XYZ file of C-alpha atoms in Angstrom:
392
model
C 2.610 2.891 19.388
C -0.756 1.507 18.873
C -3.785 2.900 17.139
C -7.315 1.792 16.707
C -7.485 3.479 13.452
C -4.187 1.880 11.512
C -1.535 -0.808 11.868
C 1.435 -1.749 10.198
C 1.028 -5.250 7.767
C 4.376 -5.348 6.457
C 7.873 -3.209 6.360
C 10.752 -3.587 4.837
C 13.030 -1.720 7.684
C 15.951 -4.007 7.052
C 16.569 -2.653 3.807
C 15.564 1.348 5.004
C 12.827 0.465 2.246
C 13.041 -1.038 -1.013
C 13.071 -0.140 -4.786
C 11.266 -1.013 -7.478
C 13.406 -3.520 -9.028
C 13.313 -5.156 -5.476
C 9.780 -6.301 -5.595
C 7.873 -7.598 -8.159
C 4.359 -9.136 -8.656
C 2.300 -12.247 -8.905
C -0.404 -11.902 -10.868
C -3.894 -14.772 -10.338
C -7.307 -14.569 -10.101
C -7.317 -16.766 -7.212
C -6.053 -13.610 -5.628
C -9.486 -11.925 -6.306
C -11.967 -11.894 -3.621
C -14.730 -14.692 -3.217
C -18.195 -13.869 -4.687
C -21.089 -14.777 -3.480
C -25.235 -13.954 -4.713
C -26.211 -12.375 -1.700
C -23.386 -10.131 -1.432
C -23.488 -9.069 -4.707
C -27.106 -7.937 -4.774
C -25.985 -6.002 -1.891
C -23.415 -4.503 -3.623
C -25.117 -3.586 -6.767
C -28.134 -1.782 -3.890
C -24.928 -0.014 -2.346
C -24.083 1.749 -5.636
C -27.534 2.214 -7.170
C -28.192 4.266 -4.026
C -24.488 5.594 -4.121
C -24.544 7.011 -7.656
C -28.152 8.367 -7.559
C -26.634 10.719 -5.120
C -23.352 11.246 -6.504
C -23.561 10.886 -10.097
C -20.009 11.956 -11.043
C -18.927 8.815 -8.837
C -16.691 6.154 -11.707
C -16.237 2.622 -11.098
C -12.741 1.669 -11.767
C -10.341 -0.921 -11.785
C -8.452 -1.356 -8.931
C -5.604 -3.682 -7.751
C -6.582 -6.201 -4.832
C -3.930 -6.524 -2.607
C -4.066 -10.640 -1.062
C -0.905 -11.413 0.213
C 3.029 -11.297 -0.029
C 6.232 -13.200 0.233
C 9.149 -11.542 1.574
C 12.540 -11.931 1.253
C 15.242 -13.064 4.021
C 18.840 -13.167 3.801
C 19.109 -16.042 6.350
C 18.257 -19.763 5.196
C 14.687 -20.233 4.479
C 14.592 -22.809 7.489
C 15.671 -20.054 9.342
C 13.187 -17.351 8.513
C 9.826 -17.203 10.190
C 7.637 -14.772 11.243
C 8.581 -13.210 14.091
C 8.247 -9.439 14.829
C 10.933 -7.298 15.096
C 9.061 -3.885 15.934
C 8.294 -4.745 19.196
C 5.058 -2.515 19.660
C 3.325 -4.444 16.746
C 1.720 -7.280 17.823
C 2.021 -10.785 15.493
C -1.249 -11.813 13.925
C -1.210 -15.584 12.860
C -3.506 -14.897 9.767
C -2.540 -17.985 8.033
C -5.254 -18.291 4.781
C -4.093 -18.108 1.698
C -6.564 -19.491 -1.239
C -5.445 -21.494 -3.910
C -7.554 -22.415 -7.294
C -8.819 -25.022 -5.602
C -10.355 -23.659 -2.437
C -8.756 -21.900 1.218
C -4.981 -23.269 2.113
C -5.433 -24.002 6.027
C -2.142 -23.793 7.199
C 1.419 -22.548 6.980
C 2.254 -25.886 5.085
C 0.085 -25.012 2.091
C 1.475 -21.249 2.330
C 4.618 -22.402 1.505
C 3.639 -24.453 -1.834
C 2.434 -20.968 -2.982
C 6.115 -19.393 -2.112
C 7.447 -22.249 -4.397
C 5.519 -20.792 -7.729
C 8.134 -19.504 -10.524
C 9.710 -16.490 -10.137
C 8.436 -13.006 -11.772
C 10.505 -11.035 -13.953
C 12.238 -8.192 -12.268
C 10.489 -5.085 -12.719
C 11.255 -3.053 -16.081
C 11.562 0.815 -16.243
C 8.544 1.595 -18.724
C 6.453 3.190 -16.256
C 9.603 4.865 -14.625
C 10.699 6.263 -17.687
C 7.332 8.064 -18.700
C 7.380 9.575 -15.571
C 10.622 10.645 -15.064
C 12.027 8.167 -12.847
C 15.903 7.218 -11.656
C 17.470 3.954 -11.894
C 16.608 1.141 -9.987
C 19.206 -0.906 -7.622
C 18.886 -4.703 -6.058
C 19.966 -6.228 -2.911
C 20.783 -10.148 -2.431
C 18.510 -12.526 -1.260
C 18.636 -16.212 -0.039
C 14.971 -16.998 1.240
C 11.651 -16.131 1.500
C 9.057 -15.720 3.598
C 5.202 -16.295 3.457
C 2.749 -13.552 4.667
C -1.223 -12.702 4.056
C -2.610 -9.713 3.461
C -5.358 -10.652 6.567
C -5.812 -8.017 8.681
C -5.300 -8.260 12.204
C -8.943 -9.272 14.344
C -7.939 -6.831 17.276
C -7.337 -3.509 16.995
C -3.296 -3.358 17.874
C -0.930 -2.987 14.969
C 0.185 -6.313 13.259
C 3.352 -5.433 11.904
C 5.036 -8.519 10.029
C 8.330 -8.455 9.769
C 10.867 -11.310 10.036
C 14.197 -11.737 11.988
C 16.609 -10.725 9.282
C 20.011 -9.731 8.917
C 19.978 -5.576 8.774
C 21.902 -4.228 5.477
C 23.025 -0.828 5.191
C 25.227 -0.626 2.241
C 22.693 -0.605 -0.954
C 25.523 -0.432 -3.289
C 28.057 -3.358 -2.580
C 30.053 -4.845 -5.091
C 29.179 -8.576 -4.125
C 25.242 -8.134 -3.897
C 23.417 -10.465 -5.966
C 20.556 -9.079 -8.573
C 16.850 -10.214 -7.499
C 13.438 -9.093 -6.101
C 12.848 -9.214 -2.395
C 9.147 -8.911 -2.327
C 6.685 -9.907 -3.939
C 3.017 -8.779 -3.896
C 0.499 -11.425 -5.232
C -2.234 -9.118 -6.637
C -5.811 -9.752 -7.988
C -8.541 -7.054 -9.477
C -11.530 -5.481 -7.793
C -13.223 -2.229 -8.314
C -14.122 0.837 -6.587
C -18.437 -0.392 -6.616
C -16.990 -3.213 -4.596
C -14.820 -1.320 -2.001
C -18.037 0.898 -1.563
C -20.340 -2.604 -1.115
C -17.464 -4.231 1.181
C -14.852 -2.358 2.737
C -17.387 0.258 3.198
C -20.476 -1.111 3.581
C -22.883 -1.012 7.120
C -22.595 -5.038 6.790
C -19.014 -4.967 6.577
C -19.032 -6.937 10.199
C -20.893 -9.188 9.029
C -19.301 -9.818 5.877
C -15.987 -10.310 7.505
C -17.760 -12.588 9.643
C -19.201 -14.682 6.625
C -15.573 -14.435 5.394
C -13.643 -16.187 8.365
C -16.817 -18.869 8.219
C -17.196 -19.794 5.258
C -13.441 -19.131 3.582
C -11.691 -19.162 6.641
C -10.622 -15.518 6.051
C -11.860 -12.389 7.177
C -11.011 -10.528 4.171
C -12.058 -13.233 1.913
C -15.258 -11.274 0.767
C -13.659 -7.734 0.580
C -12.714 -5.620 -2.028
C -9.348 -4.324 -0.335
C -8.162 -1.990 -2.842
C -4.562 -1.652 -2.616
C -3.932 2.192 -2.310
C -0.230 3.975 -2.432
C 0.681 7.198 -0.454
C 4.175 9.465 0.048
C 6.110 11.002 2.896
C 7.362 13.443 0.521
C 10.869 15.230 2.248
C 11.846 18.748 0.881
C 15.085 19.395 0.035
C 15.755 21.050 3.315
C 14.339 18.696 5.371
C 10.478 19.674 5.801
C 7.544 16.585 5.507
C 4.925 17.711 3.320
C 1.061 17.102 4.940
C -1.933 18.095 2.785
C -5.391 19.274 4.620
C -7.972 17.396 2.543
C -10.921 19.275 1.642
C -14.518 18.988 3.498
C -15.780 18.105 -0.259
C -13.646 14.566 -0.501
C -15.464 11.160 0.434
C -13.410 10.105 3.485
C -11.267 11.853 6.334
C -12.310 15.510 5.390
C -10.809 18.449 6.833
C -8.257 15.606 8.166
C -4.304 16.019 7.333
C -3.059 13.394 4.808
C -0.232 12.168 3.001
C -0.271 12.391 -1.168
C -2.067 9.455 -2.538
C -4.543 7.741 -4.434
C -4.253 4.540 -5.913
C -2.411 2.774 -8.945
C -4.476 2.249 -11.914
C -4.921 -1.286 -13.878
C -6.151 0.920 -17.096
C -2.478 2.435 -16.853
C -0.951 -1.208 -17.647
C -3.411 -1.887 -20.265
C -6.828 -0.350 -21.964
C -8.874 -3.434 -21.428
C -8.419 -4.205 -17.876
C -8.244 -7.736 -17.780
C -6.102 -10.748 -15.456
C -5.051 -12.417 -18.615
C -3.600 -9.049 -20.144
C -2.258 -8.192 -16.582
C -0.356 -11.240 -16.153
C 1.615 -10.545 -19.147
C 2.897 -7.315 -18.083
C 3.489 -7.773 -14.752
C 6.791 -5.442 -14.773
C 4.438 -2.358 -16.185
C 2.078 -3.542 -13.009
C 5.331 -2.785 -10.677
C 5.849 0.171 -12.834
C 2.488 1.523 -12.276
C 2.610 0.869 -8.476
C 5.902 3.221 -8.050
C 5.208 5.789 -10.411
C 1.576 6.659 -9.409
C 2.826 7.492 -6.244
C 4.719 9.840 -8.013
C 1.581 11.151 -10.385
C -0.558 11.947 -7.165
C 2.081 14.051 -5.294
C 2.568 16.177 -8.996
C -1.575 16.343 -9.265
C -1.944 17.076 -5.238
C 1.183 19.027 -4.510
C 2.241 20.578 -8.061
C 5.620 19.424 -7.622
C 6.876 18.846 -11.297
C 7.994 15.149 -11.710
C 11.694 16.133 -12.415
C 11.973 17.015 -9.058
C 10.643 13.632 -7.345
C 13.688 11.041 -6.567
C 13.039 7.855 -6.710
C 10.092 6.197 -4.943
C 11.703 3.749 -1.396
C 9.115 1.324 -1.007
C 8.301 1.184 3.003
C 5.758 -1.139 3.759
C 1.948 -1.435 3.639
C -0.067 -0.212 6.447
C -4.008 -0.976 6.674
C -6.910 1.402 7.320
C -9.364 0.180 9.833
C -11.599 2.733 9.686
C -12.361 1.524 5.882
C -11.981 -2.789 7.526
C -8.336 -2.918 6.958
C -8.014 -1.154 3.342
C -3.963 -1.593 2.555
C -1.636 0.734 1.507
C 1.859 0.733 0.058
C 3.554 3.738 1.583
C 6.440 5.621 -0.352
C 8.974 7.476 0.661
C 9.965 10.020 -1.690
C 12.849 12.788 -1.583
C 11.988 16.694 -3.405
C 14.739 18.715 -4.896
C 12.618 21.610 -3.558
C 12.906 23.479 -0.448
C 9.932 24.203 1.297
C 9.096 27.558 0.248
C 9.457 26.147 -3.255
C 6.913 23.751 -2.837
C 4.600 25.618 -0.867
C 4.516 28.375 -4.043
C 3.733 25.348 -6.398
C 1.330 24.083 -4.405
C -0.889 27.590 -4.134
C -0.406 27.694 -7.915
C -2.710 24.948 -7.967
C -2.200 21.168 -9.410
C -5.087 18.942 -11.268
C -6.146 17.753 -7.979
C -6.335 21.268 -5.984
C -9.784 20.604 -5.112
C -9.246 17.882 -3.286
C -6.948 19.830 -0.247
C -7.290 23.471 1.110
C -3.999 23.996 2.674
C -0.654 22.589 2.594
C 1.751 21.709 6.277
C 5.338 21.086 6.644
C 6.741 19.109 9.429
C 10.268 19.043 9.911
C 11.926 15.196 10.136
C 12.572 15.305 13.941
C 9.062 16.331 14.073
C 7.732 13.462 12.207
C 10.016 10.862 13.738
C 8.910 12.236 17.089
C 4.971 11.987 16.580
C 2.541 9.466 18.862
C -0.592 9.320 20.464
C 0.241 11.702 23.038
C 1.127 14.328 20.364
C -1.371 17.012 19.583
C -0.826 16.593 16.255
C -2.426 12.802 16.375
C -5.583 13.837 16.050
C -5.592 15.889 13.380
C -3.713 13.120 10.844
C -5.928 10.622 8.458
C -5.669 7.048 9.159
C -3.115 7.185 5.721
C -1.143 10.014 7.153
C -1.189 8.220 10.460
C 0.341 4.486 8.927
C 2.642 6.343 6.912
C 3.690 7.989 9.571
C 4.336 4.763 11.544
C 7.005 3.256 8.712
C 8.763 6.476 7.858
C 9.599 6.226 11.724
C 10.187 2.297 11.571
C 11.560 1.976 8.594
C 13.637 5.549 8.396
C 14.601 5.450 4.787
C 16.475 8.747 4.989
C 18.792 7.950 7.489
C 18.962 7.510 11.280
């Protein structure tokens, strides 16, 4: 199923998701996006004018969300990039920067695949949020992917030809990360001059020129979102308010974004890249945080966060998003009483919707329902019925 507004980047189907001790992070500010005078002036204009309207609007830290390498169980020689979900079409995005300037081709990917392994993530962030224990599958390979969104509008789901796994708890698995997300920083002043700018065309097209990217010059602000499942069965949709920035009155998913000022006060690479286990930490658990300050749902109740993929938003130039699936210990008239007794984000949503799993697994273009979903709700919804992390 193909939609102009969203498309799938990445999903880890072969593993019905993954957890957090299955991916980890590489940390560089060669993973930041380019600079350059001209833009910036425009982007400093963009928030002037922004913030003299809205002057409650903060500029934080964000993560910046360049690329990833995931993980095969077949021979590295073997692995490539070749779709499995066969309505996503393949996207041969191949940039990847180094210190040094743009990598042109696959053959420089893969010196960047060959950089020293991360630590596995660490429960810290779990455990202030009240999170379960993590598990690990075995790996043998890797593959290389961008972050680039696709040029046309048709999904560009990147997946590779791996072996499928359904046992997560066999006795001969080997301990390791799968994925890994190579992250830089960028801020919300620069989404609003980039992502969301008029010029954004043109700045993709300065991008691809100039850096050989399209998303070179963007902020692409890596956000994080939930399918959150009831305890008998029901998918939890929120109807944003007409008061938020983007997609108002739209149904959505729970989700914000994970904060750099939650891994560290002073938000800076060099502090980041020495906690890059509370980084992984952050990324699973604020998932968690914005379905307790959207929905109410106490964090006791949340299982463990199943890492699904990342889709992109094209209506904001192909923002990314790591999509979550998360189980609730509540039933659905549980949840819809804590959600009318009102969470620390109430404002942002004026009703709450519950979809039953069939329902979910059953929704497309052609459903009336379509329409009425946010881009996030609407990529979200793609992996949860790619991926199925619950089950068949």
């Amino acid at each position: 199923m193909m939609d102009p507004e969203v498309s799938v980047l990445l999903h880890c189907s072969d593993w019905r998701g993954l957890l957090q001790s299955q991916v980890q992070v590489e940390l560089s500010e060669r993973f930041n996006r380019q600079t350059d005078l001209a833009l910036e002036r425009h982007i400093e204009e963009v928030w002037t004018e922004r913030v003299s309207k809205e002057p409650w609007l903060f500029n934080g830290a964000k993560f910046r969300l360049h690329s990833f390498c995931l993980a095969s169980t077949e021979r590295p020689s073997s692995s490539c990039a070749s779709p499995r979900y066969q309505s996503c079409a393949h996207s041969s995005l191949d940039c990847v920067e180094d210190q040094e300037g743009k990598l042109p081709n696959r053959e420089r990917q893969e010196d960047l695949c060959d950089t020293d392994p991360l630590h596995s993530a660490a429960q810290n962030g779990l455990d202030q949020r009240n999170r379960c224990r993590n598990q690990t599958e075995n790996v043998d390979g890797v593959i290389q992917q961008t972050a680039s969104a696709p040029e046309q509008v048709s999904s560009a789901c990147r997946a590779a030809e791996l072996s499928s796994i359904s046992d997560k708890d066999t006795d001969d698995q080997h301990t390791g990360p799968l994925l890994t997300l190579r992250l830089g920083l960028t801020c919300y002043k620069d989404y609003l001059g980039t992502n969301w700018s008029c010029q954004v065309v043109e700045i993709r097209q300065r991008g691809e020129v100039e850096f050989g990217d399209p998303l070179a010059l963007l902020a692409q602000p890596l956000g994080v979102g939930a399918v959150l499942c009831t305890d008998d069965g029901q998918v939890v949709l929120i109807r944003r308010s007409q008061r938020v920035a983007e997609a108002g009155g739209l149904l959505d998913i729970p989700g914000g974004h994970p904060e750099p000022k939650a891994v560290c006060e002073e938000v800076s690479m060099a502090m980041m890249q020495q906690r890059p286990e509370a980084v992984i930490s952050e990324l699973f658990s604020s998932v968690c945080a914005e379905i307790r300050d959207e929905v109410n749902v106490p964090l006791s109740c949340l299982g463990e966060p199943v890492l699904m993929g990342v889709a992109l938003n094209h209506t904001s130039a192909g923002r990314p998003s790591a999509e979550f699936y998360v189980s609730c210990s509540l039933t659905r008239d549980e949840v819809r009483k804590m959600y009318w007794k009102g969470g620390a984000e109430a404002h942002e949503s004026t009703d709450i919707v519950f979809l039953s799993r069939t329902e979910v697994l059953q929704l497309d273009r052609s459903s009336p329902l379509w329409s009425e979903l946010c881009p996030s709700a609407k990529g979200a919804v793609l992996l949860y019925q790619t991926v199925k992390p619950d089950g068949d």
